Coordinates of C-alpha atoms in Angstrom, one line a residue:
X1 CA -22.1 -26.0 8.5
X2 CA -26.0 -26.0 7.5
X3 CA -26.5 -24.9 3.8
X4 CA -29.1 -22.1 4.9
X5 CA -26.0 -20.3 6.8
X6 CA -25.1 -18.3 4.2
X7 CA -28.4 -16.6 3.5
X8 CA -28.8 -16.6 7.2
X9 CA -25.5 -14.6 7.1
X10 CA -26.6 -12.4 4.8
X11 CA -30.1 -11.5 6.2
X12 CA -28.4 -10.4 9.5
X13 CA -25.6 -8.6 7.3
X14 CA -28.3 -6.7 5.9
X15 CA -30.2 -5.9 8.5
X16 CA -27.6 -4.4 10.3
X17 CA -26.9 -2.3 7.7
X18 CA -30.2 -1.2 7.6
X19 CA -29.7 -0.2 11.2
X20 CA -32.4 -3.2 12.4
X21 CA -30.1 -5.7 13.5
X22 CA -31.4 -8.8 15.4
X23 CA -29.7 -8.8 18.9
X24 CA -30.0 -12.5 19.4
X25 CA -28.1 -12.7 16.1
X26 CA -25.5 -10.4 17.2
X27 CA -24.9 -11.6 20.8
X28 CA -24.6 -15.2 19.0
X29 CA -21.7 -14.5 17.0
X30 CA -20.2 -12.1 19.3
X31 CA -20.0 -14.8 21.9
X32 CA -19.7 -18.0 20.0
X33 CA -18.0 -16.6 16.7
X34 CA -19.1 -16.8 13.3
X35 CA -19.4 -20.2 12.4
X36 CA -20.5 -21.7 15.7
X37 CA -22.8 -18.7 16.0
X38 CA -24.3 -19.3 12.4
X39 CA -24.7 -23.1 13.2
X40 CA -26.5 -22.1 16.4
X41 CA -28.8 -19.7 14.6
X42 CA -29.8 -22.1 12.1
X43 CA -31.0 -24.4 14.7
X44 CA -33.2 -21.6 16.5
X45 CA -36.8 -20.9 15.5
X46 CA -36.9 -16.8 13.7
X47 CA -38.4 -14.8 15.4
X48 CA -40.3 -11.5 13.8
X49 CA -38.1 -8.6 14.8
X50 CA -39.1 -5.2 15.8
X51 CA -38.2 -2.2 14.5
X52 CA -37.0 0.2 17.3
X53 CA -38.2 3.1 15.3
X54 CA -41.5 2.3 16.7
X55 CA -40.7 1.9 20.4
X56 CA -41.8 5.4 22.2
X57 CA -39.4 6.4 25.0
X58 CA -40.6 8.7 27.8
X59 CA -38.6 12.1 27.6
X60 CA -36.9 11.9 31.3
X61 CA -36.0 15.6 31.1
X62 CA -38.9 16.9 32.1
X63 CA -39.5 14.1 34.8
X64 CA -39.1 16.2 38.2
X65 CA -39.1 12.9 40.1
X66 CA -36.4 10.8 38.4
X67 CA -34.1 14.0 38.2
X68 CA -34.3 14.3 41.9
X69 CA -33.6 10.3 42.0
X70 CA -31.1 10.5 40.0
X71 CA -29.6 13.9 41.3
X72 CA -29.9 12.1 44.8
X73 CA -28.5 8.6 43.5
X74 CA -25.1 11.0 42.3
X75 CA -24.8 12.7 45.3
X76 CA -24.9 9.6 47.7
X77 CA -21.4 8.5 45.8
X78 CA -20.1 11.5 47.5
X79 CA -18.4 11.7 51.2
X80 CA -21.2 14.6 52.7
X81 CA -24.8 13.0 51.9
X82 CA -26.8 15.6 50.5
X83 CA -30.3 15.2 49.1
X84 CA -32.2 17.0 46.5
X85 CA -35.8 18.6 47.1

């Protein structure tokens, strides 16, 4: 185990807490566990993460056109095809 692995540990401990969790860091020791997760980490480059509190979504409810897709896309997964207008 590299000897940065415990502060690398504890930097992605703490970000999650703070609700900015890296997701390469998560899916790492989700899928390879802890330790082999950590020791694959340490090997990786950081990369500067970005807070999601400044990503700006579109608000889809009042987007006419993807309602109808998606009012359209639900209907076809029943047996009498209907479409929306």
């Amino acid at each position: 185990m590299p000897a940065s692995a415990v502060s690398l540990y504890e930097s992605l401990r703490g970000a999650v807490l703070h609700g900015h969790a890296r997701p390469d860091g998560l899916s790492a020791i989700v899928y390879h566990g802890l330790l082999h997760g950590l020791s694959l980490l340490s090997q990786a480059p950081a990369e500067p993460a970005t807070p999601v509190s400044s990503l700006s979504l579109p608000n889809v409810r009042t987007d006419r056109a993807f309602l109808h897709l998606l009012a359209n896309m639900l209907l076809r997964t029943h047996e009498g095809v209907t479409h929306v207008y």
